[in-house]
Every structure is written in structure tokens, then in C-alpha cells.
Short mmCIF file of C-alpha atoms in Angstrom, two decimals:
data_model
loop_
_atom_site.label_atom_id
_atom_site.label_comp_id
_atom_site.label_asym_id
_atom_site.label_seq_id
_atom_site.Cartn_x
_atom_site.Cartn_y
_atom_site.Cartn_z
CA UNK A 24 98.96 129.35 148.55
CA UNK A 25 96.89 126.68 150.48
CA UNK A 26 94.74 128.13 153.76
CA UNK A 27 95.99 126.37 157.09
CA UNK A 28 93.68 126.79 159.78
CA UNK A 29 95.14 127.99 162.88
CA UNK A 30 95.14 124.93 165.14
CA UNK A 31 97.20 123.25 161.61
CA UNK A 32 99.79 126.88 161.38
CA UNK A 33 100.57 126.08 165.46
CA UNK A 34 101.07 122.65 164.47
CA UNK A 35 103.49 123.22 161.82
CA UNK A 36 105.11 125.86 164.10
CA UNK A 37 105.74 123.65 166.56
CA UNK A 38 106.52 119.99 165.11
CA UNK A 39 108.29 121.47 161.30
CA UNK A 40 111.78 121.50 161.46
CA UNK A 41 111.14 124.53 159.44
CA UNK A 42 109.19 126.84 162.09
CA UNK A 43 109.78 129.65 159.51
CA UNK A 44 107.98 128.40 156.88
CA UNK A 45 105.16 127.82 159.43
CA UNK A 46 105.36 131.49 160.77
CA UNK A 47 105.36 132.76 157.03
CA UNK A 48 102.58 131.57 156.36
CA UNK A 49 101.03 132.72 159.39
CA UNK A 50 102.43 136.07 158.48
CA UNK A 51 100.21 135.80 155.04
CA UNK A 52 97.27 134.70 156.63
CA UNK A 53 96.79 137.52 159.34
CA UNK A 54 99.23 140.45 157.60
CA UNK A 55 96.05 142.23 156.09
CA UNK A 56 93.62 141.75 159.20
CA UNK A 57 96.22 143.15 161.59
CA UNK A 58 97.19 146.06 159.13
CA UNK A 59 93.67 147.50 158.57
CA UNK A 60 92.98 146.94 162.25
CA UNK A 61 96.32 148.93 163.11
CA UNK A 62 95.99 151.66 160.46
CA UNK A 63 92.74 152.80 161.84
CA UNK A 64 94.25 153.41 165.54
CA UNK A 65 97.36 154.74 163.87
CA UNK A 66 96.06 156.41 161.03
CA UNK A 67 99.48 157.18 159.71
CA UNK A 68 100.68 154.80 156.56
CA UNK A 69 104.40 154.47 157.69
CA UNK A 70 103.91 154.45 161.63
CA UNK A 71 101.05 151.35 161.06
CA UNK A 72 104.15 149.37 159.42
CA UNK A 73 105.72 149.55 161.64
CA UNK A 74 103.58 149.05 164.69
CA UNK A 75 102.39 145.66 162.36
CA UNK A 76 106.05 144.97 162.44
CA UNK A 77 106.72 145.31 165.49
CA UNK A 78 103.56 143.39 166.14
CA UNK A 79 104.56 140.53 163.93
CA UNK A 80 108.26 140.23 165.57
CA UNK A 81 106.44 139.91 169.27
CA UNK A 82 104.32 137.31 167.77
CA UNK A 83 107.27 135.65 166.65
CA UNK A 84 109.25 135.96 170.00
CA UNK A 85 106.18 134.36 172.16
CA UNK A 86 104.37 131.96 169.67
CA UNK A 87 105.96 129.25 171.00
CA UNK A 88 104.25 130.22 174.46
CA UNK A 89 100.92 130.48 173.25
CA UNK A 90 98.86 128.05 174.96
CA UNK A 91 95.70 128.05 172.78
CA UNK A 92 93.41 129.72 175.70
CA UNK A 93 91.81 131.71 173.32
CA UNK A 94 91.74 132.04 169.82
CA UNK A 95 95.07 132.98 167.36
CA UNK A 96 92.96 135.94 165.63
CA UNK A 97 92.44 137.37 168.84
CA UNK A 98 95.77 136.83 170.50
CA UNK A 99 97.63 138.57 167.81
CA UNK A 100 94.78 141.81 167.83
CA UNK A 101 95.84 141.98 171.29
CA UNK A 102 99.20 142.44 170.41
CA UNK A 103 98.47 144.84 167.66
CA UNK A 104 95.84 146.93 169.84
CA UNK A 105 98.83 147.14 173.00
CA UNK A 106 101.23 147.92 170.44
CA UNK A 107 99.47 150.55 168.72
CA UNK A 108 98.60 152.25 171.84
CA UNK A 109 102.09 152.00 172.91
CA UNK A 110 103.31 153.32 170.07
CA UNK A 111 100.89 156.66 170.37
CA UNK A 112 101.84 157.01 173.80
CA UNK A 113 105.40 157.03 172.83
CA UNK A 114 104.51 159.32 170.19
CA UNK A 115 103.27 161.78 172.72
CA UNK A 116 106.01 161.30 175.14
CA UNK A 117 108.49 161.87 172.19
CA UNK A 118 107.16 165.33 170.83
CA UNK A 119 105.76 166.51 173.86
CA UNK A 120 101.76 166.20 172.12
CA UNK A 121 99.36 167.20 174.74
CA UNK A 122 96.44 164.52 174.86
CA UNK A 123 93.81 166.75 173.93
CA UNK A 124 95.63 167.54 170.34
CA UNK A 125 96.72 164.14 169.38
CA UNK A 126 93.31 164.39 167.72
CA UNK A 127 93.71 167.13 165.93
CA UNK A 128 97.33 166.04 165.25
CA UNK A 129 95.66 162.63 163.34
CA UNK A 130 93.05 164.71 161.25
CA UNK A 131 95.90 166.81 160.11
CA UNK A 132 97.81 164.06 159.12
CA UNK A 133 94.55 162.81 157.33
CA UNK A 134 94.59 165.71 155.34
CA UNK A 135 97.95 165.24 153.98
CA UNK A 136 98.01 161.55 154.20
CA UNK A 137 98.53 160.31 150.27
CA UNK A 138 97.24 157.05 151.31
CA UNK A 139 93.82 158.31 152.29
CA UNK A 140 91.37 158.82 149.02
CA UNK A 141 87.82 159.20 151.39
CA UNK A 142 85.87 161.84 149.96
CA UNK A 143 84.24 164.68 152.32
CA UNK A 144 81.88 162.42 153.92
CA UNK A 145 84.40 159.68 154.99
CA UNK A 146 86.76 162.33 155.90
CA UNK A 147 83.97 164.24 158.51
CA UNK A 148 83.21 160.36 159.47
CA UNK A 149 87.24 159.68 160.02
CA UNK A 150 87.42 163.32 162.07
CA UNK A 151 84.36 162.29 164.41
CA UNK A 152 86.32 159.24 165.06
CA UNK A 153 89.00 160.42 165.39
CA UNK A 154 87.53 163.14 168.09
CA UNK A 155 86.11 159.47 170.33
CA UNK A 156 88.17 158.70 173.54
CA UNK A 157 91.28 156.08 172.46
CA UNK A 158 89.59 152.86 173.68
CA UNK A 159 86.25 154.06 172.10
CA UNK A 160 87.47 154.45 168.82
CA UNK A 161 89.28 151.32 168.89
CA UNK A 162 85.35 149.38 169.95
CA UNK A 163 83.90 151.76 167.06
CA UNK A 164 85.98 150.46 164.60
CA UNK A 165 86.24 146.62 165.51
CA UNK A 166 82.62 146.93 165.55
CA UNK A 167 81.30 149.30 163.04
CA UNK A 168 83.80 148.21 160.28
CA UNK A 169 85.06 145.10 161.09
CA UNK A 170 81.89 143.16 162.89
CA UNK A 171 83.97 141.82 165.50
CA UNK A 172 81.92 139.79 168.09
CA UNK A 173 81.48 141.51 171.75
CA UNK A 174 82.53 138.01 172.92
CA UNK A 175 86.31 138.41 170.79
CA UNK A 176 86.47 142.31 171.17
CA UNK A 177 86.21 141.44 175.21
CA UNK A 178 89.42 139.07 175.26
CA UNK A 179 91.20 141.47 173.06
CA UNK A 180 90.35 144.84 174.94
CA UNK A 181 90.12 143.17 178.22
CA UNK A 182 87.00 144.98 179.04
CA UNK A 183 83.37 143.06 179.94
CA UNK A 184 80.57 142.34 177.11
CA UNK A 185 78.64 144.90 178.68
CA UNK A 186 81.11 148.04 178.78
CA UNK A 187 81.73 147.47 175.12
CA UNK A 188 78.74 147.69 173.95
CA UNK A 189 78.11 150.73 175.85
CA UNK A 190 81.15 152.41 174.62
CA UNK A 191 79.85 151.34 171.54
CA UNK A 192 76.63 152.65 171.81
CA UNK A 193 77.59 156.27 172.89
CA UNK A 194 80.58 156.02 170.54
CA UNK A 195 77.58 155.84 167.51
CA UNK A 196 75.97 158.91 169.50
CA UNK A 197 78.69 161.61 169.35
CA UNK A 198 79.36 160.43 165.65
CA UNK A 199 76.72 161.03 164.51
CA UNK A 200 75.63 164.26 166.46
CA UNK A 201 79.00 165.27 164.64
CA UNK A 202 78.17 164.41 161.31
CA UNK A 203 74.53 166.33 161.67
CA UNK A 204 76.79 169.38 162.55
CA UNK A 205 74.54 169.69 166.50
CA UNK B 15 86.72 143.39 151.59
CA UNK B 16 87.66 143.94 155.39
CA UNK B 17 84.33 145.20 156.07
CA UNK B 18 81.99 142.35 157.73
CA UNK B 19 78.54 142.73 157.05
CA UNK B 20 77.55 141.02 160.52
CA UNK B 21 76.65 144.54 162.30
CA UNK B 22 73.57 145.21 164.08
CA UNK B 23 71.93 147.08 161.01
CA UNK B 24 68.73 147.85 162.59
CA UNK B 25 69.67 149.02 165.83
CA UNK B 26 72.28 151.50 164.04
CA UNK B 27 69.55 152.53 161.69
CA UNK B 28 67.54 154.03 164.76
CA UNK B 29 69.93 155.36 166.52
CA UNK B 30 71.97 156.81 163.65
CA UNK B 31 70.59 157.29 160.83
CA UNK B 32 73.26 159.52 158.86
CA UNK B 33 75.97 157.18 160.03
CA UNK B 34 73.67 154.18 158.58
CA UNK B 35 72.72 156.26 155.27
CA UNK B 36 76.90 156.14 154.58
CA UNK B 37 78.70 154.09 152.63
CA UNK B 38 81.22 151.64 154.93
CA UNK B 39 84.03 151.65 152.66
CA UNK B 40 87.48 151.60 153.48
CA UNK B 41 88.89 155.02 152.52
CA UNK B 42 92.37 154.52 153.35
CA UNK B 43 94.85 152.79 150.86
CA UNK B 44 98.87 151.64 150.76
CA UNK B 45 101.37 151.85 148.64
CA UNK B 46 100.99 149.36 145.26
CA UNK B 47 102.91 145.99 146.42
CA UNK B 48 102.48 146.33 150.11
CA UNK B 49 101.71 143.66 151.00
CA UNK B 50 103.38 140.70 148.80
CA UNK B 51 106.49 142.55 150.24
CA UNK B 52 105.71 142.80 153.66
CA UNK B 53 105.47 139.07 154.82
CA UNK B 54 109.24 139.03 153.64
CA UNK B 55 109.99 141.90 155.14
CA UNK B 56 108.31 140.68 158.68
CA UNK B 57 109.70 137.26 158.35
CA UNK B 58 113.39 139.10 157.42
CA UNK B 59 113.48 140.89 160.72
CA UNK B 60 112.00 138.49 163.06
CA UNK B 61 114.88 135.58 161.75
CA UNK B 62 117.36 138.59 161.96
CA UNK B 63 116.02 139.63 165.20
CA UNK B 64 116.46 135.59 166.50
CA UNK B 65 119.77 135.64 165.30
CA UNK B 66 120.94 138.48 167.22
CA UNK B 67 119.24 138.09 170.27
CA UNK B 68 121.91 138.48 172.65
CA UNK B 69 121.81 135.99 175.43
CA UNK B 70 120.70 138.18 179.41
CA UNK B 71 123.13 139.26 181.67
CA UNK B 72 121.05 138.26 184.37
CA UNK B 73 117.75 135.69 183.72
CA UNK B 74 114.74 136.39 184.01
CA UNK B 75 114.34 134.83 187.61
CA UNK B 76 117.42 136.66 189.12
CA UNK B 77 116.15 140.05 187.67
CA UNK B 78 112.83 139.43 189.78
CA UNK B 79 114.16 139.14 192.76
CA UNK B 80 117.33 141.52 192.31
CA UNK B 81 114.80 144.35 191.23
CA UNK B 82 112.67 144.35 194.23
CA UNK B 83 115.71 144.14 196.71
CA UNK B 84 117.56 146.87 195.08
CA UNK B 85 114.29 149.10 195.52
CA UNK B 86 113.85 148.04 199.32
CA UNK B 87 117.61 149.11 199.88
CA UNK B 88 117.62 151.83 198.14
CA UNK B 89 114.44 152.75 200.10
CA UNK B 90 116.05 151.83 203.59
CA UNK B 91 119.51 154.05 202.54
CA UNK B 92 117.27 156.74 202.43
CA UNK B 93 115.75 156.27 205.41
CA UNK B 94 118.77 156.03 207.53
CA UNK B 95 120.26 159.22 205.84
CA UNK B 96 117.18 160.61 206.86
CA UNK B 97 117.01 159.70 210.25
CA UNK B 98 120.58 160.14 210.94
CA UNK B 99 120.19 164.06 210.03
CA UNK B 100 117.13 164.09 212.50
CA UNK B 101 119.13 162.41 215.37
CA UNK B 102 121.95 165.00 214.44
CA UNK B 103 119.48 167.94 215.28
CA UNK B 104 117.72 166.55 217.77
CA UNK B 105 121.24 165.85 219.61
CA UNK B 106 122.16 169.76 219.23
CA UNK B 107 118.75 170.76 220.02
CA UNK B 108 119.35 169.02 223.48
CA UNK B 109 122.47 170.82 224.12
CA UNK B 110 121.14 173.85 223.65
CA UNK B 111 118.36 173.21 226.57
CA UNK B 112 120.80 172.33 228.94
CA UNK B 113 123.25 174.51 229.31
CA UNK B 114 121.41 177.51 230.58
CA UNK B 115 123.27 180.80 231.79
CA UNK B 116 123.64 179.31 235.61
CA UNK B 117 124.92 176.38 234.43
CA UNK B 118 127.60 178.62 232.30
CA UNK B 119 128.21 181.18 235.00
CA UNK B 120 128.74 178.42 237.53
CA UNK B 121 131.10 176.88 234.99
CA UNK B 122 133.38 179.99 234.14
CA UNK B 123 133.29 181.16 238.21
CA UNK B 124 135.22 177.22 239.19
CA UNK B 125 137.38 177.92 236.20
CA UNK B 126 138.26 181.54 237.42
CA UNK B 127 138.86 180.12 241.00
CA UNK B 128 140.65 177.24 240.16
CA UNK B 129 142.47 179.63 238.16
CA UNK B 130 142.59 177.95 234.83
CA UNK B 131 141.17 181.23 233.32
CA UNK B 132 142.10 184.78 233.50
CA UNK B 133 139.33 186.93 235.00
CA UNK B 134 141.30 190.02 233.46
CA UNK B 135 140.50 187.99 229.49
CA UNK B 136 137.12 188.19 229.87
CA UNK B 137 136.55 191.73 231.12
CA UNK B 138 139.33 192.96 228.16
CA UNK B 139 136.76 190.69 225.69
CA UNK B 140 133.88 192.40 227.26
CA UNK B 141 135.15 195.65 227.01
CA UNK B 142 136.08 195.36 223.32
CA UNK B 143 132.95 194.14 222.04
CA UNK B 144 130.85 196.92 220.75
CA UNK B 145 127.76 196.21 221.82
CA UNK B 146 128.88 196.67 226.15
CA UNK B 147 130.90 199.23 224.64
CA UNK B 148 128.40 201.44 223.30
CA UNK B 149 125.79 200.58 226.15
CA UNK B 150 128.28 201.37 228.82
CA UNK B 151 128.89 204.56 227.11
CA UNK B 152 125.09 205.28 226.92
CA UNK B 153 124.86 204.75 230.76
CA UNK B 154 127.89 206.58 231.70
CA UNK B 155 126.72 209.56 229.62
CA UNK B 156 123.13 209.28 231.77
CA UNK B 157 125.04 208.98 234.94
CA UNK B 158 126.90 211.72 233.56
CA UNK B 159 123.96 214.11 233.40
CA UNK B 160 122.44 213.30 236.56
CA UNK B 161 124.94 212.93 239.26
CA UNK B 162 128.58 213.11 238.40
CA UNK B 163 129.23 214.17 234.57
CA UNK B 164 132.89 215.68 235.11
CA UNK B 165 133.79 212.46 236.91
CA UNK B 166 132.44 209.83 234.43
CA UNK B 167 133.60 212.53 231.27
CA UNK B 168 136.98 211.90 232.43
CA UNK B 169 137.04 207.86 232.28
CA UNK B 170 135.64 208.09 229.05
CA UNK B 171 138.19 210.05 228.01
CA UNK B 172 140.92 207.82 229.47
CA UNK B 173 139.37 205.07 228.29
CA UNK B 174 140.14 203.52 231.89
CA UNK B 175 137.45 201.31 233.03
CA UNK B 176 138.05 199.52 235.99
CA UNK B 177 136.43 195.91 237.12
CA UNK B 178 134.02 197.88 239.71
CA UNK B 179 132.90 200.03 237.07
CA UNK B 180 131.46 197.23 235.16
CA UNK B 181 129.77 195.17 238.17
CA UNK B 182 128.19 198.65 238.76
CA UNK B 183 127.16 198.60 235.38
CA UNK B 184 125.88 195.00 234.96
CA UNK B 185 123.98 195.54 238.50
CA UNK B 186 122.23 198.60 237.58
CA UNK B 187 121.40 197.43 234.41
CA UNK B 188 118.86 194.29 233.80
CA UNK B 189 119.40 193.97 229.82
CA UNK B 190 122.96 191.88 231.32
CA UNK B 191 120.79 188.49 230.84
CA UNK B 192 119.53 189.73 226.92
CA UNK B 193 123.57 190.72 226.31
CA UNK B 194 124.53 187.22 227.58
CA UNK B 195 121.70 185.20 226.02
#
């Protein structure tokens, strides 16, 4: 399938007679990016579908609003980082999860998740993540396994250059004063 | 692979070493065919999702405005529920203050002489309730041991108690302002 570029996908959306086709492929561009990015908040196979879902149909509702301010890659990890924290918030709400387990309630479903083949050391890595404060977790893995630039992580979080990389910094602290067992 | 190799290796390497030493691979996996199925399945909902998108009740406009003004009404309901219970006490509150036992005294003595009310009622109510009753029996009794006990013995028995026996009683005794407040 050919590669648009995003400024050529918008274009298509908005001048085709055929915005679907346009959005499809849109779909198939960013599908992966947005699952991987949603699976590691959500941890959960089934519950990241749908959050990318849900993700995807809000993307559809309000592409024809987006105003090219910032970039599409961002705009639509905003939308999958609000829904995803949504979507545990609910989760809480709904079976009455007190924040300090939801933690312990995500490493559990680690262990039983058949769509998680880590061995011990990613699993102790995934726990100490998964023991990081909500937003810090989500900077931790933008950075640490995605490489997202401060800059982009900024307009997606909404949070200054300067906090990130903090959060950052002591998020790569506790880890690894977790993994060394201190 | 999602993992992009543009991370500050060095920095991470001195500040965390173990987490450097590890491999950054992604551990988790989906289901075989995930994702050449899941654009369709995306794209399926969102057309479905157009399709059925009922049209609002009220716009988007009208709800902005309409949501704030029901809030400031509701908000000014309560108030004037709650205000109109104060005013309620603060009415009876006042009534109590002014009419004192003067006041009511003066008002049943006019009544009495312009003969709208029966003196005789109110000495019959005071002698039935059981609270005179039993304190005019406690001061007969102590009249009855010091001065005259056949005497005041005898009205009790009768149960005869004239209107001179009780201004004797209400004069010689000072609790008549606690019985009547």
C-alpha cells in the first residue's frame, strides 16, 4: 500500500469524495503506533482495543476540525493518552479499585496476560513501571521505548520540556533502585 | 520495531546502569491477524457510528447557555427555600419576645372585665391541672401542720377550693411566675 504523508492523508480527507478511503488509510498508517503506545498504559490486550477504538472513532468524529497546529502523530497520541487514562479511571470508578492497587491489579493481569511472553527480567522491568505514578509511566515509556522528542511528548502530555524530563529522570531512578532489589 | 534507538544512551548508562545493561524489547504480543483486521474493524464502526449519529435535541450553543442558567436557578431556588425557613423562625422567635406575662395578664384581665371570658374557666382549668394541684396540696398540707391542719384537712377532703383560697396561694407562693412561664 503506498505511504501518504500526513499533510497528503488530510488532503485526501478533505477534498476525496471518498473521505473513507482517506481515513483508512490513515487508520493503517498510525493503527500500530497508537496500539503499542496504548497497550503499555493499559496493559490489558482486550481493554487496549478498545481504548485504540475508541481512539480511532474520536479521530474520525473531529478530523475534519483539525487545524494542522501541531503535528497528526501527536494529535492522535493525545487522543490515545486522554483516552487511555479515561478509560482506567472508569475502570476504577466501575469496580470500586482503590488507586493505590490499580498497580498491583496491572501486574496481576501481567501474570496471566497470554499476550505477554517477557521473561523474568522484562517482567520485574514491566512491575517497576508499572509501580511509577500514571503520568510518569506514560513519559517513561514514550521516552525509554519509543524515543519520543521532549518537544512532541510536551504537546501531547501538555506538560513543559522541563517537567518531563524530570519526571523522566526520577522515573529511571526508582526503576532501577527496583530492579537492584534496594 | 517500535523501539527508536534515538534515546539518550549515555546519560541512562550513568544513571542506570541495570536498566541500560537490558534488552529494550517489546515483551508484549497480540493475537495472530490483529492488525490486518483491525483497520476494518475501526473503519466499520466509525462509518456505522456516522450513520447513526442521531441528530441533538438541543445544539451545542443552546446547551451552553441552558446549562449554566439551569445551575444559577437551581442555585437561587435553594436559596429562597432557605431563607424563607429562616424568616419563618425568625418571625416566631419575635413573637415569643413580645408577649411577656404582663402583656398576657393585662390581656386576659380586659377580657374578664369586658366579660368575654369566664373567670370561673380558668380557675376550674387551674384547678385540674396537676401540677397547681399537687403544689396546692403540698402547701395546704404545710399550712396544715403549722397553723390550722383540721381546717385545711377538711377542704381537701371536700375537694372545695374556693377563688380566695387560690389568690392566697398564688400570693404566698413566688414559684406562680415559673408555673405561668
Amino acid at each position: 500500500m503506498e505511504q501518504y504523508s500526513d499533510k497528503e492523508l488530510l488532503e485526501l480527507f478533505r477534498n476525496s469524495d471518498n473521505g473513507n478511503y482517506a481515513f483508512n488509510l490513515l487508520v493503517n498508517k498510525y493503527q500500530r503506533q497508537v496500539y503499542w503506545h496504548v497497550r503499555r498504559i493499559i496493559i490489558d490486550h482486550d481493554d487496549s482495543n478498545d481504548v485504540v477504538q475508541n481512539t480511532f472513532i474520536k479521530v474520525w468524529h473531529n478530523l475534519e476540525k483539525f487545524r494542522e497546529d501541531s503535528q497528526l502523530f501527536t494529535w492522535l497520541y493525545k487522543i490515545a493518552t486522554n483516552e487511555s487514562i479515561n478509560f482506567l479511571k472508569h475502570k476504577r470508578t466501575k469496580f470500586f479499585i482503590p488507586i493505590v492497587n490499580v498497580e498491583k491489579h496491572l501486574c496481576d493481569s501481567l501474570k496471566d496476560d497470554p499476550y505477554f511472553n517477557g521473561d523474568f527480567i522484562q517482567r520485574k522491568l514491566q512491575q517497576a513501571i508499572l509501580k511509577l505514578p500514571e503520568k510518569q509511566r506514560i513519559v517513561f515509556n514514550m521516552k525509554y521505548f519509543k524515543g519520543i522528542k521532549y518537544e512532541d511528548m510536551s504537546k501531547i502530555l501538555g506538560t513543559s520540556v522541563g517537567a518531563l524530563k524530570a519526571s523522566y529522570h526520577i522515573a529511571v531512578k526508582k526503576i532501577e533502585k527496583y530492579l537492584t532489589g534496594d | 520495531m517500535e523501539i527508536n534507538d534515538d534515546i539518550q544512551n549515555d546519560k541512562l548508562k550513568e544513571s542506570a546502569p541495570n536498566l541500560f545493561s537490558m534488552k529494550k524489547e517489546n515483551s508484549f504480543n497480540v493475537p495472530d491477524g490483529y492488525f490486518e483486521n483491525l483497520s476494518n474493524e475501526i473503519s466499520e464502526k466509525c462509518f456505522q457510528s456516522n450513520n447513526k449519529k442521531p441528530a441533538p435535541i438541543i445544539n451545542n450553543t443552546l446547551q451552553k447557555i441552558l446549562i449554566p442558567v439551569a445551575i444559577a436557578a437551581t442555585i437561587i431556588i435553594i436559596i429562597l427555600i432557605f431563607f424563607k425557613e429562616n424568616m419563618n423562625e425568625i418571625n416566631t422567635t419575635t413573637q415569643y419576645v413580645y408577649i411577656d406575662i404582663n402583656s398576657m395578664s393585662e390581656y386576659l384581665e380586659n377580657l374578664i372585665d369586658n366579660n368575654e371570658l369566664d373567670e370561673s374557666l380558668i380557675v376550674s382549668e387551674l384547678i385540674n391541672d396537676d401540677t397547681i394541684k399537687s403544689d396546692l396540696q403540698k402547701h395546704q398540707a404545710n399550712i396544715c401542720k403549722t397553723t390550722n391542719p383540721v381546717i385545711i384537712k377538711d377542704s381537701l377532703n371536700n375537694n372545695t377550693i374556693t377563688k380566695d383560697d387560690i389568690i392566697q396561694y398564688l400570693l404566698e407562693n413566688d414559684e406562680s411566675d415559673d408555673l405561668l412561664n
